[in-house]
PDB file of C-alpha atoms in Angstrom:
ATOM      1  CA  UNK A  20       0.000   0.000   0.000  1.00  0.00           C
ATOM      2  CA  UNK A  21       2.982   1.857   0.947  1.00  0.00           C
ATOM      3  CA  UNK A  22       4.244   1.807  -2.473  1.00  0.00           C
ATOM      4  CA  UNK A  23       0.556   2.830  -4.172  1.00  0.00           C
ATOM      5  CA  UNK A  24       0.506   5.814  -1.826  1.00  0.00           C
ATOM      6  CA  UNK A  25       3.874   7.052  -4.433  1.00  0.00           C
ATOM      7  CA  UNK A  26       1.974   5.618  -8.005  1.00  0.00           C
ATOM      8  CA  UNK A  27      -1.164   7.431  -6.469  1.00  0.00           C
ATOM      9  CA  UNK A  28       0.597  10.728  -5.511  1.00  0.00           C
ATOM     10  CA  UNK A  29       0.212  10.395  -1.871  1.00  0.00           C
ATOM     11  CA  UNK A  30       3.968  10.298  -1.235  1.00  0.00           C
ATOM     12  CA  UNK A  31       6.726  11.908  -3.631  1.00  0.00           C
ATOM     13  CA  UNK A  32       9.063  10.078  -6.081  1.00  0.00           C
ATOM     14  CA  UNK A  33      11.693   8.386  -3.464  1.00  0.00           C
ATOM     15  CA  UNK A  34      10.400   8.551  -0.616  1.00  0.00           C
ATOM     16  CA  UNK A  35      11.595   6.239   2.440  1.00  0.00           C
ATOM     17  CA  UNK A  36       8.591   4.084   2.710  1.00  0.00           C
ATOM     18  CA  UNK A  37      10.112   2.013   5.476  1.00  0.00           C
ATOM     19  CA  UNK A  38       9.098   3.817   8.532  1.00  0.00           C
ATOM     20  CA  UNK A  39       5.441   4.321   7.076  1.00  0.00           C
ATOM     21  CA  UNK A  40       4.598   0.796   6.419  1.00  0.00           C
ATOM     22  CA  UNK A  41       4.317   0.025   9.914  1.00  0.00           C
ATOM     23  CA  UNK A  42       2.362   3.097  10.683  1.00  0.00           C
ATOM     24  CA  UNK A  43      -0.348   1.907   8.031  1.00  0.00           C
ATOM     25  CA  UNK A  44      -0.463  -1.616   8.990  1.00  0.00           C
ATOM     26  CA  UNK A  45      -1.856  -0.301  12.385  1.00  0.00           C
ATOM     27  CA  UNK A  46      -4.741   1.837  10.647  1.00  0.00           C
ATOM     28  CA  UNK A  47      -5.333  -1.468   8.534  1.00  0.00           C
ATOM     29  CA  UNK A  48      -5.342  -4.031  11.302  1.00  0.00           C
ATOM     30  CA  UNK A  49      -7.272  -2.212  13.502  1.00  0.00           C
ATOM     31  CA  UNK A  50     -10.282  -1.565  10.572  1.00  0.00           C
ATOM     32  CA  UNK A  51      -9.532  -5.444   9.102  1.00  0.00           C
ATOM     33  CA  UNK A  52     -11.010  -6.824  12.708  1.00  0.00           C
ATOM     34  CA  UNK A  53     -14.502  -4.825  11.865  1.00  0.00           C
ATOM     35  CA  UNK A  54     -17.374  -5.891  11.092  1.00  0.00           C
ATOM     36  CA  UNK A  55     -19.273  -3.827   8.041  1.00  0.00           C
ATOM     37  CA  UNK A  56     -21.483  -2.424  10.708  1.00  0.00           C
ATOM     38  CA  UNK A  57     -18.798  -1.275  12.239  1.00  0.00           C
ATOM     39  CA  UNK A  58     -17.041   0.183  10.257  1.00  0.00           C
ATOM     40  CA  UNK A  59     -17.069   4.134   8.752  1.00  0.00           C
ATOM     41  CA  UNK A  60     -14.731   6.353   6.583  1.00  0.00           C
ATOM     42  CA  UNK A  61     -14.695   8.470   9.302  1.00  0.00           C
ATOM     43  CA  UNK A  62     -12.474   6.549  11.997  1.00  0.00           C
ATOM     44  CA  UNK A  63     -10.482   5.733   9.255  1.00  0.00           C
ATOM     45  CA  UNK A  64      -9.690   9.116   7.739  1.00  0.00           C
ATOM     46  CA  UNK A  65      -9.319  10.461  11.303  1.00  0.00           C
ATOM     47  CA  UNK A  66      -6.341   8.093  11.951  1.00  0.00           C
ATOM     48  CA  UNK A  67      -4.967   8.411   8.509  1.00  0.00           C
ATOM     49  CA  UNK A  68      -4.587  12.467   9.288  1.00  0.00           C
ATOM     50  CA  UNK A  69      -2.594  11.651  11.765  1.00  0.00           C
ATOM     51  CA  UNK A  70       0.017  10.179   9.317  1.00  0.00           C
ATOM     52  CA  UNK A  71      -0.418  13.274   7.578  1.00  0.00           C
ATOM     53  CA  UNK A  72       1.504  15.605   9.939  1.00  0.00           C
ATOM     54  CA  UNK A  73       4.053  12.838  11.086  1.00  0.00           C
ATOM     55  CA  UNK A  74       5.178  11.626   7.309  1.00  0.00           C
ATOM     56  CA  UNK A  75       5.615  13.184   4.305  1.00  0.00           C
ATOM     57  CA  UNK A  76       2.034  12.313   2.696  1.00  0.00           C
ATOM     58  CA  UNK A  77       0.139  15.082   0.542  1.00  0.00           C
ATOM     59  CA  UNK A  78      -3.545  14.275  -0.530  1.00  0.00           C
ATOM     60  CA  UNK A  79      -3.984  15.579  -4.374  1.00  0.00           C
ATOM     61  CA  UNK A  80      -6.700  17.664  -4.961  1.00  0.00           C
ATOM     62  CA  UNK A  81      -8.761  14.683  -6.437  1.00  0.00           C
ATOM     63  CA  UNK A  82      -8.377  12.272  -4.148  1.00  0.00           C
ATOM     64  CA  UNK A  83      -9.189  14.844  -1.332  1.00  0.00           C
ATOM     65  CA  UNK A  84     -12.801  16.246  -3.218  1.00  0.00           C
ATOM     66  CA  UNK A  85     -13.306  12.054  -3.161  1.00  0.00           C
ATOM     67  CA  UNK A  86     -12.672  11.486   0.237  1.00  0.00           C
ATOM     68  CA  UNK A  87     -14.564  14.751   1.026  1.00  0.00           C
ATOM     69  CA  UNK A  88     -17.764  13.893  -0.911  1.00  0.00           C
ATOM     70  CA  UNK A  89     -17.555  10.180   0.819  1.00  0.00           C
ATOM     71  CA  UNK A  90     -17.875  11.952   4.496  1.00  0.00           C
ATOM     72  CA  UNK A  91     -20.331  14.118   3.798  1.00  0.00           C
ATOM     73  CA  UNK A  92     -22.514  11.594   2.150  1.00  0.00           C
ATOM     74  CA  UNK A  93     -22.083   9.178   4.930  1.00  0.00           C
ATOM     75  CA  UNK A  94     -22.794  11.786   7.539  1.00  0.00           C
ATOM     76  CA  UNK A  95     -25.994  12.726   5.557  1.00  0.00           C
ATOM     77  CA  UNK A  96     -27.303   9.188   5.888  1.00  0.00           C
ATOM     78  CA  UNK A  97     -25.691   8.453   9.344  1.00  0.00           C
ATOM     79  CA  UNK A  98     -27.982  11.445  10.821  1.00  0.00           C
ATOM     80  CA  UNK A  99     -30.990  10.616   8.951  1.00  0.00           C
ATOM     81  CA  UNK A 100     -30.814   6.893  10.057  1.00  0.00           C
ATOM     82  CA  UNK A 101     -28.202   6.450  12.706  1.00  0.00           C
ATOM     83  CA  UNK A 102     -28.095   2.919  12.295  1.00  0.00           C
ATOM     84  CA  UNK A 103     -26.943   3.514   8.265  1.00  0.00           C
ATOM     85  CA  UNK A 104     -24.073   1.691   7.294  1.00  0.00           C
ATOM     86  CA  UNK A 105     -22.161   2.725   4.288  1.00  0.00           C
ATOM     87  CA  UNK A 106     -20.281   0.283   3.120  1.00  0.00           C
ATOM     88  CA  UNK A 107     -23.033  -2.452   3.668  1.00  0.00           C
ATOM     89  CA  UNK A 108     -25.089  -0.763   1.239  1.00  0.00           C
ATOM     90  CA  UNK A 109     -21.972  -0.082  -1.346  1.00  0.00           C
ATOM     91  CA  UNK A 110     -20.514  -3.656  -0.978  1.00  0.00           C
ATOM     92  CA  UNK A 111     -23.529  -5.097  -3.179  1.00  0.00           C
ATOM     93  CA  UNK A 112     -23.115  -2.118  -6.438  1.00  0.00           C
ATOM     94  CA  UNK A 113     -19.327  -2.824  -6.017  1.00  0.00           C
ATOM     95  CA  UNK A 114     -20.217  -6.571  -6.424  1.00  0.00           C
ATOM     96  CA  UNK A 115     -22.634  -5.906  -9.336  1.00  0.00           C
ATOM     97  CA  UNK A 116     -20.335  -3.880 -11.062  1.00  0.00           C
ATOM     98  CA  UNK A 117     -17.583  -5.725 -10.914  1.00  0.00           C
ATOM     99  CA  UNK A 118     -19.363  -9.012 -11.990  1.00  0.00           C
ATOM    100  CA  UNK A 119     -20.941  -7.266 -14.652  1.00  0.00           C
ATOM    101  CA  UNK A 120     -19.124  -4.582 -15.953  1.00  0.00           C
ATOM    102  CA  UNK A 121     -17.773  -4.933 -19.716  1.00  0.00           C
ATOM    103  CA  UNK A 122     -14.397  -2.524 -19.062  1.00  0.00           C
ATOM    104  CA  UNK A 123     -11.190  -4.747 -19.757  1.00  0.00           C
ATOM    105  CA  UNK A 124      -9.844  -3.551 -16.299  1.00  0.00           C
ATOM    106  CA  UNK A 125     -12.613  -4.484 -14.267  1.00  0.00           C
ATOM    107  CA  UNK A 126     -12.594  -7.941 -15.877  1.00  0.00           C
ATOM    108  CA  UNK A 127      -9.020  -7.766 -15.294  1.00  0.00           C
ATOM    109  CA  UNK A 128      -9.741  -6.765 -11.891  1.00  0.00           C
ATOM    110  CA  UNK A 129     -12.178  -9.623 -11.215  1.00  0.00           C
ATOM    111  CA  UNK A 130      -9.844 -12.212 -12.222  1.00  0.00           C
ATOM    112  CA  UNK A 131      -7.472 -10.856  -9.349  1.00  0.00           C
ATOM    113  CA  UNK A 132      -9.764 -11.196  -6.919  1.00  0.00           C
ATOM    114  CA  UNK A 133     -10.941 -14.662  -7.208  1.00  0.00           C
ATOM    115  CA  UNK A 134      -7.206 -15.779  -7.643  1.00  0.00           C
ATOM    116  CA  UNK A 135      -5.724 -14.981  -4.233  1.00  0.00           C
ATOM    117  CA  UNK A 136      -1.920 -16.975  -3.704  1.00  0.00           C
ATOM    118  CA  UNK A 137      -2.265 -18.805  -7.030  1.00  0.00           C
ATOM    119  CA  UNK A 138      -5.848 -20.341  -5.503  1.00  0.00           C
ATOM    120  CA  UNK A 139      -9.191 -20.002  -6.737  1.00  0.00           C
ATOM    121  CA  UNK A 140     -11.863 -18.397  -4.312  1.00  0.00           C
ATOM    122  CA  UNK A 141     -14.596 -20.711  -4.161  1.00  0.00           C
ATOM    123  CA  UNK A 142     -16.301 -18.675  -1.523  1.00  0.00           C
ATOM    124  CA  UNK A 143     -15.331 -15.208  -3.155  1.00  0.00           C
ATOM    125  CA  UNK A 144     -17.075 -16.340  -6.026  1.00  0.00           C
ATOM    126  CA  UNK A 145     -20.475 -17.425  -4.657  1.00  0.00           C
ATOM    127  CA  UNK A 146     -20.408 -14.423  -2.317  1.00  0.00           C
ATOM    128  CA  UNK A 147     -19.923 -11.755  -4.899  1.00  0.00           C
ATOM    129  CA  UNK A 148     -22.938 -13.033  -6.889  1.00  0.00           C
ATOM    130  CA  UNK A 149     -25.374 -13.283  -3.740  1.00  0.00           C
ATOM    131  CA  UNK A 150     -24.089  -9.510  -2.785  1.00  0.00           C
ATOM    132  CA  UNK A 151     -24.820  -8.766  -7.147  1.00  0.00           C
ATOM    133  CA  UNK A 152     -28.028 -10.037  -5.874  1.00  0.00           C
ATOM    134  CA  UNK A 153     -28.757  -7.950  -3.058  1.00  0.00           C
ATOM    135  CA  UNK A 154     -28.083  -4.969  -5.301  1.00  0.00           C
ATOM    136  CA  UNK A 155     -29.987  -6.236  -8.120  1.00  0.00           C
ATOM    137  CA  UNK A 156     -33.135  -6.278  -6.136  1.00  0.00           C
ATOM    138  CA  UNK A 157     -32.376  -2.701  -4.828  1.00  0.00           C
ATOM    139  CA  UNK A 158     -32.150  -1.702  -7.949  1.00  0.00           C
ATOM    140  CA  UNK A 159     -35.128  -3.266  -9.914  1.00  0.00           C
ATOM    141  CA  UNK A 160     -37.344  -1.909  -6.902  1.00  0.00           C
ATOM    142  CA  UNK A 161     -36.423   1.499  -7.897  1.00  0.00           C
ATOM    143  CA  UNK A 162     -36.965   0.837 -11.427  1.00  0.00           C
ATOM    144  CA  UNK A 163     -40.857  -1.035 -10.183  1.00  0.00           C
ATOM    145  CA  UNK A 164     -41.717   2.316  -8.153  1.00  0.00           C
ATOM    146  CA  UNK A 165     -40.168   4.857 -10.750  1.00  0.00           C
ATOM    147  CA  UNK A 166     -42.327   2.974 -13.743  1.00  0.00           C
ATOM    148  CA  UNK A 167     -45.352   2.537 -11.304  1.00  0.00           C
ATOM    149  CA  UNK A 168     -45.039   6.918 -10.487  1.00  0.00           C
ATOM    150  CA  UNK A 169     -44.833   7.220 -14.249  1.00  0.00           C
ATOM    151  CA  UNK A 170     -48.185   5.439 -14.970  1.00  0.00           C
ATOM    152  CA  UNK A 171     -49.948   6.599 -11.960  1.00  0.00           C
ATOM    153  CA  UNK A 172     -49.091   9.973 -13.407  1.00  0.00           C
ATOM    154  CA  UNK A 173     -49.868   9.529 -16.899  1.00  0.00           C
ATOM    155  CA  UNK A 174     -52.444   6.610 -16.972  1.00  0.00           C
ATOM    156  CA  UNK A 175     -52.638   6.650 -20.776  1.00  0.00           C
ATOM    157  CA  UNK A 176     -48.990   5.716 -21.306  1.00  0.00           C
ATOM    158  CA  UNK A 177     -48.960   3.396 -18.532  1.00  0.00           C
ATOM    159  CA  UNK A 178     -48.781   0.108 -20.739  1.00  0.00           C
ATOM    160  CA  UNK A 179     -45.997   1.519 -22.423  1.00  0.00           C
ATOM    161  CA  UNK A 180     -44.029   2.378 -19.680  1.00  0.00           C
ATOM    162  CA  UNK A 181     -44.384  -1.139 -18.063  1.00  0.00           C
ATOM    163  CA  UNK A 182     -43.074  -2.502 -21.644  1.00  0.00           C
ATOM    164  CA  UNK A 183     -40.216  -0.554 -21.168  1.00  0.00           C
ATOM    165  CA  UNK A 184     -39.041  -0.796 -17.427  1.00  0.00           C
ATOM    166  CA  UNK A 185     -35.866  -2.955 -16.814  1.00  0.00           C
ATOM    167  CA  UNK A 186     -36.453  -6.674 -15.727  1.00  0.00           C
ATOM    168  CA  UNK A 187     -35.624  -7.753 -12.189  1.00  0.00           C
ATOM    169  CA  UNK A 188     -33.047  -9.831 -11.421  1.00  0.00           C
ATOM    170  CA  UNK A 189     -28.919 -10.260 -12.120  1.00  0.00           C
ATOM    171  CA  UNK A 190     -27.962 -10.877 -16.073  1.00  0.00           C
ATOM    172  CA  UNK A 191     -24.631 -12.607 -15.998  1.00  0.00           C
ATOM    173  CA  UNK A 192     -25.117 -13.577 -19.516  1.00  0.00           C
ATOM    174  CA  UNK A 193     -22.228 -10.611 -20.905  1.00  0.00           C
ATOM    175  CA  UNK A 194     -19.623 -12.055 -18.044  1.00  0.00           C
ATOM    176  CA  UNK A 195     -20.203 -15.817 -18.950  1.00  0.00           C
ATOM    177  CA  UNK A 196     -19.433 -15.040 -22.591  1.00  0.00           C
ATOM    178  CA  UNK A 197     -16.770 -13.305 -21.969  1.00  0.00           C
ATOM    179  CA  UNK A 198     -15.219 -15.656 -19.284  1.00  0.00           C
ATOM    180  CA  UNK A 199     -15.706 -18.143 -21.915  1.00  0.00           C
ATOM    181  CA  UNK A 200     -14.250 -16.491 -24.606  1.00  0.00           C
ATOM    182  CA  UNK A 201     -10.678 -16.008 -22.373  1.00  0.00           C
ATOM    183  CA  UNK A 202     -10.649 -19.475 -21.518  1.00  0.00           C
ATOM    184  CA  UNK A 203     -10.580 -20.003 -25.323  1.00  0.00           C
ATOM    185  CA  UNK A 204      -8.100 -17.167 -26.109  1.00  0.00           C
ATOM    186  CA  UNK A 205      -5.708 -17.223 -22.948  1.00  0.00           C
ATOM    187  CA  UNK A 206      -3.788 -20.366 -22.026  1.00  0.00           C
ATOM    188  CA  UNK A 207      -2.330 -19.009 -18.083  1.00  0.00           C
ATOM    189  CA  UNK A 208      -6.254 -18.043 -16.980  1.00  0.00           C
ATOM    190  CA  UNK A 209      -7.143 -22.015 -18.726  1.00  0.00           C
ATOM    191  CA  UNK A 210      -4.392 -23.457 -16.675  1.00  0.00           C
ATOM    192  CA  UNK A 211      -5.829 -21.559 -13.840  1.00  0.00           C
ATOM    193  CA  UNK A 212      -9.296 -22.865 -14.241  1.00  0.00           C
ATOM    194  CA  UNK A 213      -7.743 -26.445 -14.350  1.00  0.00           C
ATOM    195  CA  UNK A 214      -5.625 -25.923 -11.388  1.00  0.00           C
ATOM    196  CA  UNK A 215      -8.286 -24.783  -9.422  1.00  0.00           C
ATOM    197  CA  UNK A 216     -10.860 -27.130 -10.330  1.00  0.00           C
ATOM    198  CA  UNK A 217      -7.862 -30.480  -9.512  1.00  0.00           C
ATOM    199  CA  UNK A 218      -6.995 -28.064  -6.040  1.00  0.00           C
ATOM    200  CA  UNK A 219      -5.330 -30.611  -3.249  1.00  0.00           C
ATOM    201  CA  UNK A 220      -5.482 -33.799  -5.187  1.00  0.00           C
ATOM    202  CA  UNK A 221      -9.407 -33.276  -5.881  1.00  0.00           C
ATOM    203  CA  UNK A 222     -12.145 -32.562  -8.366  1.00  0.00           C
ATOM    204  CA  UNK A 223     -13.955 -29.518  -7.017  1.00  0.00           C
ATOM    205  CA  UNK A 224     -17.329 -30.926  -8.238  1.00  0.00           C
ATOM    206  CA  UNK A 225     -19.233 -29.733  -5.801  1.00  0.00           C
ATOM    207  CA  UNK A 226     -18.484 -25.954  -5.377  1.00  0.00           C
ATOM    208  CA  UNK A 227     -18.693 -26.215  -9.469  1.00  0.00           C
ATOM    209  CA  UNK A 228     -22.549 -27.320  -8.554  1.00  0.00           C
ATOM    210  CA  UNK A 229     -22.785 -24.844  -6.247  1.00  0.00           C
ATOM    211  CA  UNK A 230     -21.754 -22.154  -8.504  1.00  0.00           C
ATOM    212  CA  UNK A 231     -23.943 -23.333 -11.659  1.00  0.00           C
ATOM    213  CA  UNK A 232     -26.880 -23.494  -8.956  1.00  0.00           C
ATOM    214  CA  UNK A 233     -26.529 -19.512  -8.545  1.00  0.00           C
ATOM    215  CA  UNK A 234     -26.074 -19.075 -11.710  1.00  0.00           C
ATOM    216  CA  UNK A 235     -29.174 -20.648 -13.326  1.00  0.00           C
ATOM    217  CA  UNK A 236     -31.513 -17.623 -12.364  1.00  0.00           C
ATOM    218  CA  UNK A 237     -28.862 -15.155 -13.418  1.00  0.00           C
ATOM    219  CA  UNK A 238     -27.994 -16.349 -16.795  1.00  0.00           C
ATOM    220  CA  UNK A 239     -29.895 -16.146 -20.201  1.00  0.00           C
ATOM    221  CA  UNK A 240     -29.259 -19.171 -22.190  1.00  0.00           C
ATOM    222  CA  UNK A 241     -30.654 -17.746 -25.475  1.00  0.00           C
ATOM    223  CA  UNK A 242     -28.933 -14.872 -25.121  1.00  0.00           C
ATOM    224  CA  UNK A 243     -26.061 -16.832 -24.241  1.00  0.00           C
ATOM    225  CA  UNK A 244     -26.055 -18.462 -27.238  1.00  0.00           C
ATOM    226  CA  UNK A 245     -27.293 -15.869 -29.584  1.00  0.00           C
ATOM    227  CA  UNK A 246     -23.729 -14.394 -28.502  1.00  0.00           C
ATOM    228  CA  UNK A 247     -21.925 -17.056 -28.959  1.00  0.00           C
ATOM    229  CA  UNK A 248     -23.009 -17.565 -32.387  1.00  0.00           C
ATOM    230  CA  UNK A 249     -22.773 -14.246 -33.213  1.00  0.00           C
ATOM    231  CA  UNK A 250     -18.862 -14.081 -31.087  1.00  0.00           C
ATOM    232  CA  UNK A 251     -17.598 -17.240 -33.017  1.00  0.00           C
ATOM    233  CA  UNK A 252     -16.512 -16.354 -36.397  1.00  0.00           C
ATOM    234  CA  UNK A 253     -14.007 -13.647 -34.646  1.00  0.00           C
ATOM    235  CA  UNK A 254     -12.858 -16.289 -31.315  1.00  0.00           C
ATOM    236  CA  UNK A 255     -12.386 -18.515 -34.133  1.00  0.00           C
ATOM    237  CA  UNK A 256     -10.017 -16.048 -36.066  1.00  0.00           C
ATOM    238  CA  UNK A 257      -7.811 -15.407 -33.055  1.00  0.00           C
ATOM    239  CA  UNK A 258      -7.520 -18.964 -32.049  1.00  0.00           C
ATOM    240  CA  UNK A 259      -6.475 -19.933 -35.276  1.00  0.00           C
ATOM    241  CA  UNK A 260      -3.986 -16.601 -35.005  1.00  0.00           C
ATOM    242  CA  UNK A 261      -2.766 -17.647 -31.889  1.00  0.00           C
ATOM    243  CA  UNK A 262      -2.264 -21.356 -32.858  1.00  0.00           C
ATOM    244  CA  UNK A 263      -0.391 -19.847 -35.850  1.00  0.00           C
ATOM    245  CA  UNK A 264       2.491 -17.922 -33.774  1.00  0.00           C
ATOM    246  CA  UNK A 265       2.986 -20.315 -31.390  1.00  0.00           C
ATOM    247  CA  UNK A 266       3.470 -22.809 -34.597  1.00  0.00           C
ATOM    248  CA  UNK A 267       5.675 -20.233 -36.313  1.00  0.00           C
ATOM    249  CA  UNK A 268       7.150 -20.096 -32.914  1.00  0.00           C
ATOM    250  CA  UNK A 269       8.360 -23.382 -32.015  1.00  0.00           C
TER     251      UNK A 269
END
């Protein structure tokens, strides 16, 4: 973290990191044995200040609008509901998003995270798509009360409006195509896969199951397919590129 703080601007070019590493692994430990309900931005930006006058750390002027924005919000919500909990209510978009986000570096991003010590996350995995969940309901309610306003308002477009207003529910459909399209195209994330499913001498048939059984609701297997068909003249091209370097290769 130490060394993000220089990449993110919080500490200049060269800095001595050594004597702040310590200093941040007690901010850290102390938050890491929270629960979420615990557990604000405020306690945690109040000790990180006081890093601020005994090391060398600036806070760019992005960075500090973010962290800004963040307490305010929180405080908002914490004095209209006391019992408000920030991050429990983030934790389920964050999930969402990064499950079904199309952006390279948040696909990137989830491949980190379920590969922890060269191990796949079983749990991770079937946690971040029941907290998708949670967040998928929140938002479909929104979208059920914003269409229901709309045709209690204007009665005569009503039926339109309902034929418009999102479906409830988690579409996973976009993140199984692509997961199966870099299994196809990218031979470390397939030996991965194959590592983690033969894990400790065993066949991890069971957490598969349990996996496929969360999935089932989540995943549309005509539009699946419909991609698929659609993806497979171009997956076909670059496997046939890639089979053709590593020929040309060898």
């Amino acid at each position: 973290m130490a060394g993000d703080f220089i990449k993110l601007g919080f500490l200049a070019s060269g800095t001595d990191i050594t004597p702040i590493v310590p200093a941040l692994e007690n901010i850290w430990r102390d938050s890491k044995g929270q629960q979420l309900s615990d557990f604000n931005f405020r306690t945690v930006t109040s000790k990180f200040n006081e890093l601020v006058y005994q090391y060398p750390i600036r806070i760019p002027e992005r960075y500090s609008l973010v962290i800004r924005s963040l307490l305010t919000q929180e405080g908002i919500c914490m004095t209209l509901k006391p019992e408000f909990h920030f991050l429990e209510v983030a934790y389920p978009y964050v999930a969402r998003r990064l499950l079904t986000d199309e952006d390279p570096a948040l696909r990137e991003r989830l491949i980190q995270v379920l590969f922890q010590g060269g191990k796949f996350q079983w749990a991770r995995l079937t946690n971040l798509i029941q907290l998708a969940r949670e967040g998928g309901s929140g938002i479909a309610a929104s979208a059920a009360a914003s269409a229901a306003a709309s045709r209690s308002a204007s009665p005569i477009s009503g039926s339109r409006v309902a034929q418009q207003a999102p479906k409830a529910g988690l579409d996973l459909s976009d993140t199984v195509r692509d997961a199966a399209r870099l299994l196809l195209l990218d031979e470390k994330l397939r030996r991965q896969v194959l590592m983690a499913l033969t894990e400790d001498n065993q066949l991890h048939v069971a957490e598969v199951r349990q996996v496929l059984a969360l999935l089932q609701d989540d995943v549309s297997p005509a539009r699946l397919a419909q991609q698929v068909v659609r993806d497979l003249p171009s997956i076909g091209r670059q496997v046939m590129l890639s089979w053709a370097d590593k020929v040309l290769v060898s």
